[in-house]
PDB file of C-alpha atoms in Angstrom:
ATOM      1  CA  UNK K  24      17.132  -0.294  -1.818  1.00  0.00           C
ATOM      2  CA  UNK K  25      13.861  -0.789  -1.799  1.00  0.00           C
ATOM      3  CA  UNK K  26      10.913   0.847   0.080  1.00  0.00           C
ATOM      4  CA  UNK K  27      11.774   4.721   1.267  1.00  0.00           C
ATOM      5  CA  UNK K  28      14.774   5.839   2.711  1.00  0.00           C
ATOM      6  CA  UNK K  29      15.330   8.983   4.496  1.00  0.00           C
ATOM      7  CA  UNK K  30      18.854  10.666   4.872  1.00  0.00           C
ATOM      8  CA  UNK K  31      18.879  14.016   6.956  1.00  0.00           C
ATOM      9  CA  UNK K  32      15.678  15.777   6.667  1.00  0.00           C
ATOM     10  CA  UNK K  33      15.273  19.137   7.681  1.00  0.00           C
ATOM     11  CA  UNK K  34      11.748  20.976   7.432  1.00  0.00           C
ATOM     12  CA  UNK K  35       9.042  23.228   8.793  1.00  0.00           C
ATOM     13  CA  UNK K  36       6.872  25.883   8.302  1.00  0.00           C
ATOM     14  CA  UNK K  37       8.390  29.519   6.839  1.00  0.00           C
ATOM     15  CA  UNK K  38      11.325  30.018   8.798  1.00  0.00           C
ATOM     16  CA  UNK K  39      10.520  28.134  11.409  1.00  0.00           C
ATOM     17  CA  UNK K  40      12.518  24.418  12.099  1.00  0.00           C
ATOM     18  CA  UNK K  41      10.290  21.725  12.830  1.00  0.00           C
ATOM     19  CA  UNK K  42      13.096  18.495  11.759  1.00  0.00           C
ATOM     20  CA  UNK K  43      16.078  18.629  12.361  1.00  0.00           C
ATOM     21  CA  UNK K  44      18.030  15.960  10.449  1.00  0.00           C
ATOM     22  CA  UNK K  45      15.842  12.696  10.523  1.00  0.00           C
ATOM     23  CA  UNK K  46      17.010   9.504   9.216  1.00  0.00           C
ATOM     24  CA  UNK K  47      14.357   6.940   8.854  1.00  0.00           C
ATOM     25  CA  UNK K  48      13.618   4.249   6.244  1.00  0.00           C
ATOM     26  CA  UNK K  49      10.481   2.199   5.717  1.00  0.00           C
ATOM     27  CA  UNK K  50      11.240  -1.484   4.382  1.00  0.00           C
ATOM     28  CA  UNK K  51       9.140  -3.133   1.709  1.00  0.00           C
ATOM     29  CA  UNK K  52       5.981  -4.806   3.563  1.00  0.00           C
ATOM     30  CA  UNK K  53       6.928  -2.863   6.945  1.00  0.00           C
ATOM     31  CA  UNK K  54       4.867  -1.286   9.749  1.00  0.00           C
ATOM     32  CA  UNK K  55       7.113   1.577  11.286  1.00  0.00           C
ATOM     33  CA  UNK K  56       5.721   2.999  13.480  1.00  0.00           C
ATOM     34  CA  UNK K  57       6.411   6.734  14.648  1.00  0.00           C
ATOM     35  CA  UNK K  58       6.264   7.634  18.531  1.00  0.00           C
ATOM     36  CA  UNK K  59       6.091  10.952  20.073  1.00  0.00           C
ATOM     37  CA  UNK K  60       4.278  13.683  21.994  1.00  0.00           C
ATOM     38  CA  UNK K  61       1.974  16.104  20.297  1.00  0.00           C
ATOM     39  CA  UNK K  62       4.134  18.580  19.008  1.00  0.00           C
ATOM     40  CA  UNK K  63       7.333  16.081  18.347  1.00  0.00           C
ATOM     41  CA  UNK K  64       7.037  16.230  14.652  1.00  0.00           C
ATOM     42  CA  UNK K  65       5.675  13.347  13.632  1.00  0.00           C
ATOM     43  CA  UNK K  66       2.409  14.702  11.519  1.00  0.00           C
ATOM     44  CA  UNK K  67       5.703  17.588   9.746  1.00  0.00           C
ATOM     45  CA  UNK K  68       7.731  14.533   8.889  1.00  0.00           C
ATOM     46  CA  UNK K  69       4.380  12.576   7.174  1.00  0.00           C
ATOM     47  CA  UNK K  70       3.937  16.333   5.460  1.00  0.00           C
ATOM     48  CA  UNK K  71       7.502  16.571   4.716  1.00  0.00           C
ATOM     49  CA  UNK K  72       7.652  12.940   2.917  1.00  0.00           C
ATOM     50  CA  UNK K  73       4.299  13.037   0.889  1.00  0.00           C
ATOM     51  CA  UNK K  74       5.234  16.471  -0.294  1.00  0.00           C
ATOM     52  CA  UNK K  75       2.685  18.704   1.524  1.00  0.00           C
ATOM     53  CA  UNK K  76       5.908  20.607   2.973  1.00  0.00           C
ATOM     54  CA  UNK K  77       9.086  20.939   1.063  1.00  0.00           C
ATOM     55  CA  UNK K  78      12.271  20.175   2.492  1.00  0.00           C
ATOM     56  CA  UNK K  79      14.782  22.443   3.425  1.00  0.00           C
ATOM     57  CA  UNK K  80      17.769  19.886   3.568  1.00  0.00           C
ATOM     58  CA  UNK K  81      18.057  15.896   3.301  1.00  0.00           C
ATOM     59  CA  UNK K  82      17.071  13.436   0.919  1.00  0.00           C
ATOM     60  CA  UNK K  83      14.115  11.139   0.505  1.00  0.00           C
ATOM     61  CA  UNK K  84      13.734   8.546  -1.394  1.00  0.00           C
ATOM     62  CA  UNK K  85      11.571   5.772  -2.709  1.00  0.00           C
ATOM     63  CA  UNK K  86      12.478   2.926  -4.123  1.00  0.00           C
ATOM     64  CA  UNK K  87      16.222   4.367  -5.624  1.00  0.00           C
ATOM     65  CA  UNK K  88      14.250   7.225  -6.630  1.00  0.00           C
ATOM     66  CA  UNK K  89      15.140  10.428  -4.810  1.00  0.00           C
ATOM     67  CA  UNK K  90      11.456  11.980  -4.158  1.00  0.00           C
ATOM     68  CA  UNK K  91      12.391  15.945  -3.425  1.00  0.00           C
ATOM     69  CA  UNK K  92      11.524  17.414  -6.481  1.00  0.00           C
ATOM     70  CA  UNK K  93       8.030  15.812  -7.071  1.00  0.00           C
ATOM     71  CA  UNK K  94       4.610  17.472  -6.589  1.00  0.00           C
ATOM     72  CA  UNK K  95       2.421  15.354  -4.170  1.00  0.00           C
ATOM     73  CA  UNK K  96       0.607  14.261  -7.140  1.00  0.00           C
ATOM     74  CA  UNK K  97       3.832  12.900  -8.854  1.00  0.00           C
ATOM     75  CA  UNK K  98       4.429  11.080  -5.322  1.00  0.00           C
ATOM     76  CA  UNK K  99       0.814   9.543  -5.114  1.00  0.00           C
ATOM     77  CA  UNK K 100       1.358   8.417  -9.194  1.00  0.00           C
ATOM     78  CA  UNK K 101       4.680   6.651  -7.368  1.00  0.00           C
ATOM     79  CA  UNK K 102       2.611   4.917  -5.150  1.00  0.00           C
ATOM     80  CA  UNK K 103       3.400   7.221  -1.912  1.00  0.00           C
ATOM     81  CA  UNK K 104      -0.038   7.547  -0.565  1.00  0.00           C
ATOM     82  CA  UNK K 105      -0.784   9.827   3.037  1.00  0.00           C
ATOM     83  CA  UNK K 106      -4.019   9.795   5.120  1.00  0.00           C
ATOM     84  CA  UNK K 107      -3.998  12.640   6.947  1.00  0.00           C
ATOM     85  CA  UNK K 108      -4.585  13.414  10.808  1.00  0.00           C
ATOM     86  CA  UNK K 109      -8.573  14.225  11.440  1.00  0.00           C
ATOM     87  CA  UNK K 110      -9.563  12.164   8.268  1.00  0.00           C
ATOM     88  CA  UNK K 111     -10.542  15.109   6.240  1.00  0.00           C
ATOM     89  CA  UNK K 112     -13.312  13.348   4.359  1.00  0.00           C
ATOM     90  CA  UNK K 113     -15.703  15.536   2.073  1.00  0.00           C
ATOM     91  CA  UNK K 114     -18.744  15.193   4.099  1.00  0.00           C
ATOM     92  CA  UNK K 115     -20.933  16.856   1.147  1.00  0.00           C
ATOM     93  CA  UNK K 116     -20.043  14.426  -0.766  1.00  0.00           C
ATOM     94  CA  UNK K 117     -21.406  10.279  -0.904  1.00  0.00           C
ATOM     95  CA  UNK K 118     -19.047   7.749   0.285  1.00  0.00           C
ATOM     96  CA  UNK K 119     -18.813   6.435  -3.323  1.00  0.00           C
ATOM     97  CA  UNK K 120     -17.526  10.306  -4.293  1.00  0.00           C
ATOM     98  CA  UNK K 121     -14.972  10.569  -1.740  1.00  0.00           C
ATOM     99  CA  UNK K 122     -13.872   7.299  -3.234  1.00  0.00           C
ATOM    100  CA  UNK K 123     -13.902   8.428  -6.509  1.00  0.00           C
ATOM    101  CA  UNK K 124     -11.415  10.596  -5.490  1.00  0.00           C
ATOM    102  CA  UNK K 125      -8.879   8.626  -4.276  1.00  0.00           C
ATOM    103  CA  UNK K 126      -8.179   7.597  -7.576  1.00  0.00           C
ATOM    104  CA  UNK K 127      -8.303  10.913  -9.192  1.00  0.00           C
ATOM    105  CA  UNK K 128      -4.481  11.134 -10.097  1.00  0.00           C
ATOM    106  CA  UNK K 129      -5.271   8.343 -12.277  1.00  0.00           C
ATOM    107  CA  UNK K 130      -8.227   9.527 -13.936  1.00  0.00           C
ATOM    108  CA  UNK K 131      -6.425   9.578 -17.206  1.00  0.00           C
ATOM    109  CA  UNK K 132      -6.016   5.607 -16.841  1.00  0.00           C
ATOM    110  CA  UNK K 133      -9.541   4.394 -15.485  1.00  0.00           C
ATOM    111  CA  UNK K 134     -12.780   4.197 -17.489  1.00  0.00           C
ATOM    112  CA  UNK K 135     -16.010   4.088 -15.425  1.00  0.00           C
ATOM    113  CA  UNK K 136     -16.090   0.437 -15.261  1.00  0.00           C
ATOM    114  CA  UNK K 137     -12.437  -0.159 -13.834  1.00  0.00           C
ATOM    115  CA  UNK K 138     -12.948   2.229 -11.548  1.00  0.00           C
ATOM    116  CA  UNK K 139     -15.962   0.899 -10.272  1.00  0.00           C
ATOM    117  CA  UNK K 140     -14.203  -2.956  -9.842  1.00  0.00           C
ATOM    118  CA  UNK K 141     -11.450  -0.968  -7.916  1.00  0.00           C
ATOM    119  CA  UNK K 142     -13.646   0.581  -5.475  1.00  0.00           C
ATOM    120  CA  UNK K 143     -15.558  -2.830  -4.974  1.00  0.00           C
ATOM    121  CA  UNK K 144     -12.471  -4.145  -4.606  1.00  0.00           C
ATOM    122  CA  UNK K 145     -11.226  -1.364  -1.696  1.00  0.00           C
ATOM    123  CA  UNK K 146     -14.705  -1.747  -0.309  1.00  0.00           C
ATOM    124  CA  UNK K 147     -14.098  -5.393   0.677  1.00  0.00           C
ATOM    125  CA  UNK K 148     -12.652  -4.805   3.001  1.00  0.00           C
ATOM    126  CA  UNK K 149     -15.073  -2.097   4.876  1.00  0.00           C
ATOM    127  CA  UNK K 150     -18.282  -3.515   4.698  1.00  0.00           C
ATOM    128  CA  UNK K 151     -20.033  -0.736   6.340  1.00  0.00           C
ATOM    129  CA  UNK K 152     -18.763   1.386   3.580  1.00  0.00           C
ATOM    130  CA  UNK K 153     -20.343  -1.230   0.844  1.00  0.00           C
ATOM    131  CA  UNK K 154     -23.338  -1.293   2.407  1.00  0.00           C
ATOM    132  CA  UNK K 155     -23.981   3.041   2.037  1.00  0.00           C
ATOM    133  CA  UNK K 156     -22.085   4.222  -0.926  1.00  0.00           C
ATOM    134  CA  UNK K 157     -24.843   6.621  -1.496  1.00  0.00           C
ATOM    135  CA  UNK K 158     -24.754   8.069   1.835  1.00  0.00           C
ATOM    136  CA  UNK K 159     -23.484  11.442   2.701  1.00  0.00           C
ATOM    137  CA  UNK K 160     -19.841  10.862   4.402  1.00  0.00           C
ATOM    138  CA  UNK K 161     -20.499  13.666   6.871  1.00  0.00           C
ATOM    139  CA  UNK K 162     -23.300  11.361   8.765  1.00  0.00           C
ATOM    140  CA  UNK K 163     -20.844   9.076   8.946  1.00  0.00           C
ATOM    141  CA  UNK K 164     -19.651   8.221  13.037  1.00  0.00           C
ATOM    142  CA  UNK K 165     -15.872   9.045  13.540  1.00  0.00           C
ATOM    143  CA  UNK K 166     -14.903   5.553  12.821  1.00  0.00           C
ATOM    144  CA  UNK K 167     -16.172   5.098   9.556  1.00  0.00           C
ATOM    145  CA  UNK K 168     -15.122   8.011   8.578  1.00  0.00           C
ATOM    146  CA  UNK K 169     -11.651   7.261   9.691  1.00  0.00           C
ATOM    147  CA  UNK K 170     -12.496   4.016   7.579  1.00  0.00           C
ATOM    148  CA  UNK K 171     -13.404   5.725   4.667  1.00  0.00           C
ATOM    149  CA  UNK K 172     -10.238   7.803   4.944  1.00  0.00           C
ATOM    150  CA  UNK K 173      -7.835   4.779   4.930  1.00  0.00           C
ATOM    151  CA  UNK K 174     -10.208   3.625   1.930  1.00  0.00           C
ATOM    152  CA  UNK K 175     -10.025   6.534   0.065  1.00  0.00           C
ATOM    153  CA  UNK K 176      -6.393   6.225   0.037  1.00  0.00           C
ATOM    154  CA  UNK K 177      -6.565   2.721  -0.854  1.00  0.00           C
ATOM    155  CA  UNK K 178      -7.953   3.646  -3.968  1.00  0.00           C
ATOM    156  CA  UNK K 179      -4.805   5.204  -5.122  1.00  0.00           C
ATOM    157  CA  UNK K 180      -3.742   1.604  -4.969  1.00  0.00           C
ATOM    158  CA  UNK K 181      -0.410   2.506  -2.646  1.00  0.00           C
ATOM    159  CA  UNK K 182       2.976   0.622  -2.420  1.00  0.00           C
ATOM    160  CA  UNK K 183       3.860   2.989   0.440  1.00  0.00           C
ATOM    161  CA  UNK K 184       0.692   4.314   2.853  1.00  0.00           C
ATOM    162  CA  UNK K 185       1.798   7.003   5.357  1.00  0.00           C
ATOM    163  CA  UNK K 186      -0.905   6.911   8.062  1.00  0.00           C
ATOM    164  CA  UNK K 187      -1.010  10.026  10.595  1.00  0.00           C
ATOM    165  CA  UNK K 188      -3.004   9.012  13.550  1.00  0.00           C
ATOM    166  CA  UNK K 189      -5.639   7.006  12.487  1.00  0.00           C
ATOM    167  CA  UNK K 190      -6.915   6.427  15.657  1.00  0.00           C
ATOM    168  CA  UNK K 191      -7.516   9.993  16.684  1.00  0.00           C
ATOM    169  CA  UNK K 192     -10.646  10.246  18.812  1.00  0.00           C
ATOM    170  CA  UNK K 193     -11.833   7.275  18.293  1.00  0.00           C
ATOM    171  CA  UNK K 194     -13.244   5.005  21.176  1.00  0.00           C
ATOM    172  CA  UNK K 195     -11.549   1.875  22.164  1.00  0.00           C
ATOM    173  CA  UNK K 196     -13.107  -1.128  20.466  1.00  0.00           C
ATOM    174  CA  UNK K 197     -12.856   1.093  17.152  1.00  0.00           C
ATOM    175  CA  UNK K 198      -9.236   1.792  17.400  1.00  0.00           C
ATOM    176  CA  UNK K 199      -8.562  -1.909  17.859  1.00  0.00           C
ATOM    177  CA  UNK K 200     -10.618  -2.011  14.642  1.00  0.00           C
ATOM    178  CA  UNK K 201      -8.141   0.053  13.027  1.00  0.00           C
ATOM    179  CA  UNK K 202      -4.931  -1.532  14.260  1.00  0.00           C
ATOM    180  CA  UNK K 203      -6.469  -4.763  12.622  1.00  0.00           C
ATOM    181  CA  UNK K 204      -6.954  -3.244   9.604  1.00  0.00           C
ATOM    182  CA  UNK K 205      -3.662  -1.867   9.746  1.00  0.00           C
ATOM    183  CA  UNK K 206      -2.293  -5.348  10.304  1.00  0.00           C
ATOM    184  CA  UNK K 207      -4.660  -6.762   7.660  1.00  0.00           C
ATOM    185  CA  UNK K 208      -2.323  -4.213   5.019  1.00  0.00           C
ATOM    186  CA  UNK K 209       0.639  -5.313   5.825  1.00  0.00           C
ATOM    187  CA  UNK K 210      -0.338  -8.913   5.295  1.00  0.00           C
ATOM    188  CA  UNK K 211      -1.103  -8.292   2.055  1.00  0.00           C
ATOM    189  CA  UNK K 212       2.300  -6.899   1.199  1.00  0.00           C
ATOM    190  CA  UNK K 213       1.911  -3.123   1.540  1.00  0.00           C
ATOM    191  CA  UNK K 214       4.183  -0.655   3.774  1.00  0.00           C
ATOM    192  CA  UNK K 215       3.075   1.320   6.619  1.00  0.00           C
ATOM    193  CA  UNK K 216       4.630   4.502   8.225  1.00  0.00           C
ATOM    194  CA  UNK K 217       2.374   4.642  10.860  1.00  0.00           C
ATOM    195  CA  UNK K 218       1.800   8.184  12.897  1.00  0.00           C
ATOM    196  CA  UNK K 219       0.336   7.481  16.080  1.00  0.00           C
ATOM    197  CA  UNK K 220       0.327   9.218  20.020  1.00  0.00           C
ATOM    198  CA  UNK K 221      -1.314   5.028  20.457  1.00  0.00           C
ATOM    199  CA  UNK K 222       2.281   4.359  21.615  1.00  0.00           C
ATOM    200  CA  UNK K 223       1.012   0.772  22.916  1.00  0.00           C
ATOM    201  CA  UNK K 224      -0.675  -0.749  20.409  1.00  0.00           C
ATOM    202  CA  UNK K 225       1.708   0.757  17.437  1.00  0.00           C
ATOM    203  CA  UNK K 226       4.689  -1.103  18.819  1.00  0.00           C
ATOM    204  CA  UNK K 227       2.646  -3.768  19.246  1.00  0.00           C
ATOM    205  CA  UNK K 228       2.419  -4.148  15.631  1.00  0.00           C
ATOM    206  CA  UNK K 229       5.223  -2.296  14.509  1.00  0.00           C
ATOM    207  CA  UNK K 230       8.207  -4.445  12.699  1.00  0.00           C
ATOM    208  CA  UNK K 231      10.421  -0.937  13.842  1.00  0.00           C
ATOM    209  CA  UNK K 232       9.216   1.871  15.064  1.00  0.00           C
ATOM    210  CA  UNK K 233      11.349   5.430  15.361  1.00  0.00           C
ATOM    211  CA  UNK K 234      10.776   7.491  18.679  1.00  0.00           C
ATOM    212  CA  UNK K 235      10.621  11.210  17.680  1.00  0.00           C
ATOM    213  CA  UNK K 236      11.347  14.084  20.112  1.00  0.00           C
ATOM    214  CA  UNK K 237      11.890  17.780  18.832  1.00  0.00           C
ATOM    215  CA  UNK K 238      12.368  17.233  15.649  1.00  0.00           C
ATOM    216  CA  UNK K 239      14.970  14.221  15.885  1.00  0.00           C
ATOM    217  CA  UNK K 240      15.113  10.505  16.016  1.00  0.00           C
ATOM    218  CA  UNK K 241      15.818   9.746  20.015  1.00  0.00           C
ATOM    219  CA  UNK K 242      15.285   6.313  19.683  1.00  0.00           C
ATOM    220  CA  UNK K 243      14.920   3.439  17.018  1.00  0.00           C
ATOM    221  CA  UNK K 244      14.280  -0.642  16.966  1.00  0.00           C
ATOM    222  CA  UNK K 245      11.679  -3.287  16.863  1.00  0.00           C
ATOM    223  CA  UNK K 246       8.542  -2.509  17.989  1.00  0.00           C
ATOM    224  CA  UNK K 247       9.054  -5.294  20.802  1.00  0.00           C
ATOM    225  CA  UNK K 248      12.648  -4.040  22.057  1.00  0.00           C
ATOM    226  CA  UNK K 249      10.794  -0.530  22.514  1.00  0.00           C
ATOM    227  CA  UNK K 250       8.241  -1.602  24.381  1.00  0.00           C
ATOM    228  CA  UNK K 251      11.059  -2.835  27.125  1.00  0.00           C
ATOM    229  CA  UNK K 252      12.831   0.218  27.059  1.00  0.00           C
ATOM    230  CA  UNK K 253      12.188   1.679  30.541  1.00  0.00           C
ATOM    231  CA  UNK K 254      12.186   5.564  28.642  1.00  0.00           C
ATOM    232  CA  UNK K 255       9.733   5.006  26.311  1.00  0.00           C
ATOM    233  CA  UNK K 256       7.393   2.914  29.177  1.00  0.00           C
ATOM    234  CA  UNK K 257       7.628   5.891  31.296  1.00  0.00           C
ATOM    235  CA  UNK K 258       7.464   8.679  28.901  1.00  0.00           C
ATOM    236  CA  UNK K 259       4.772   6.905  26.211  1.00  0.00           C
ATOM    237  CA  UNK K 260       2.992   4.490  27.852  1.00  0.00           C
ATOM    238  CA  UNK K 261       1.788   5.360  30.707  1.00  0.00           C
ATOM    239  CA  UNK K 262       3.300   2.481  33.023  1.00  0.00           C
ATOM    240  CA  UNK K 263       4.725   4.688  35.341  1.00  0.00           C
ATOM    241  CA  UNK K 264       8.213   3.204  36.323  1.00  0.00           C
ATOM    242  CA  UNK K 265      10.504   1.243  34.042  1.00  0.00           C
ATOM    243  CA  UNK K 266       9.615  -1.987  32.650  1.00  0.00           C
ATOM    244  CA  UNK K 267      12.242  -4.696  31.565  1.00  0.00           C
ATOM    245  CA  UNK K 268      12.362  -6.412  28.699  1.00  0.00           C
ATOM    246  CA  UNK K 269      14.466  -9.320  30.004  1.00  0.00           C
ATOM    247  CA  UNK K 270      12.476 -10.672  32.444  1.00  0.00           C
ATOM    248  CA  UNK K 271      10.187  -8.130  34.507  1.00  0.00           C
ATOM    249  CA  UNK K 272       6.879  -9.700  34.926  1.00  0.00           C
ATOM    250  CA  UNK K 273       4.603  -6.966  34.135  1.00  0.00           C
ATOM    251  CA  UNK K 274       6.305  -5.936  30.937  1.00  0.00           C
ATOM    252  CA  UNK K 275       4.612 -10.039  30.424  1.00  0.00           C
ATOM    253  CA  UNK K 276       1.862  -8.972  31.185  1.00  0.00           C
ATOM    254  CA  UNK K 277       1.601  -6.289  28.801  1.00  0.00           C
ATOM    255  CA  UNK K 278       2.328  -7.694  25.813  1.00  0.00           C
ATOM    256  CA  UNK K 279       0.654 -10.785  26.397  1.00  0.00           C
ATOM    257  CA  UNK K 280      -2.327  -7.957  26.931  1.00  0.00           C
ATOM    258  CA  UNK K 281      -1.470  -6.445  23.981  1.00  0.00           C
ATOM    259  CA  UNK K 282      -1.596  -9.425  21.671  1.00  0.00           C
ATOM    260  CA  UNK K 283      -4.671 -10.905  23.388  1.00  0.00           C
ATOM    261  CA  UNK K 284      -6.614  -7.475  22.251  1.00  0.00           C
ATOM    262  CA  UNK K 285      -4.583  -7.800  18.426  1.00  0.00           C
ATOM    263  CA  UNK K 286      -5.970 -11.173  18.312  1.00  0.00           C
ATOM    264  CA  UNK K 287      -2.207 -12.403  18.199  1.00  0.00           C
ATOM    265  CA  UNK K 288      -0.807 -10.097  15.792  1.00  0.00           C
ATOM    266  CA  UNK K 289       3.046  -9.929  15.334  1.00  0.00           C
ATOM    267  CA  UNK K 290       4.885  -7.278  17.294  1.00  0.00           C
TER     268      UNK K 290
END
């Protein structure tokens, strides 16, 4: 198979149990998206697959590769690449620096000048980031640095980009921002295991999504089919009561919503 592939997966922190036997698997050129309260497990389980945590039990693997004895670094060289939650850029350092080391796993295999196309490259697609590379991240607003975080692991050139929420704090017409970024990847043929309490807009765009509770996989299917599901509109998204996927009129009304504000991305 192709893509990643998780079979069982136990983990947490010490002795402490944070997973508890999670089967998941991200498809090549896939948004799946991960659903949950805070606490759930879904930042562990991004930990747990880009080797931040080590598994206690269960297998992961990435493209027939099984992934549980690798050092994050041997997982980014793989092309497994995780921005974490709270973007964690160096804000000391220019936007060209935190840039710079995105790519530093492959420091060995970039001269100056190739590294320099590749950023230019990444940078296409954040303009605002273009225009300051000189700039201090840390007077960066939230959003670009959020932008400079999914950039930074861009430069790692990905196959696989684990994204833990990305839109974390941000305020509205930013996080719509990010989801069409988000979408923008996936066009372009990479895979997305997407992190996010945005239960909304990351089925909107998710080809599957996984609903996490506890530690385990309560529910799974397209993003679409789990926006119907009267448990996951009353538990995640706020609606209140249940909404139907065969028929009910406001569940129309929300996704036609939702794509309106996605400027008709796929759900």
């Amino acid at each position: 198979m192709t893509g990643l592939e998780v079979r069982g997966l136990r983990a947490g922190y010490g002795g402490s149990v944070v997973l508890h036997g999670i089967d998941l698997r991200v498809g090549e050129g896939e948004i799946v998206a991960l659903v949950g309260a805070n606490g759930a497990g879904k930042s562990t389980l991004v930990k747990a697959l880009s080797g931040l945590i080590e598994a206690q039990a269960g297998e992961v693997v990435f493209d027939g590769e099984p992934l549980s004895r690798l050092s994050p670094r041997e997982r980014v060289l793989r092309g497994i690449v995780h921005v974490p939650e709270g973007r964690q850029v160096f804000s000391g350092l220019t936007i060209a620096e935190n840039l710079r080391l995105g790519a530093w796993s492959q420091r060995r295999r970039l001269d100056a000048r190739a590294l320099e196309e590749r950023m230019a490259r990444v940078c296409a697609r954040f303009p605002v980031l273009l225009e300051r590379l000189q700039q201090p991240a840390g007077t960066l607003s939230g959003g670009q640095q959020q932008m400079l975080a999914i950039a930074r692991g861009l430069m790692a050139e990905p196959r696989l980009l684990l994204l833990d929420e990305p839109s974390l704090g941000l305020a509205p017409l930013l996080v719509m921002e990010i989801f069409r970024l988000v979408e923008g990847l996936r066009a372009q043929g990479l895979s997305i295991l997407l992190s996010e309490q945005n239960a909304r807009l990351s089925l909107g765009i998710a080809d599957r999504a996984y609903v996490i509770e506890t530690g385990r996989v309560a529910l799974e299917g397209r993003g679409a089919e789990l926006l119907g599901k009267p448990e996951v509109a009353e538990r995640y998204l706020g609606v209140g009561k249940a909404v139907s996927a065969a028929g009910s009129e406001r569940y129309g009304e929300l996704t036609k919503r939702l794509g309106a504000a996605l400027g008709g991305g796929s759900s």
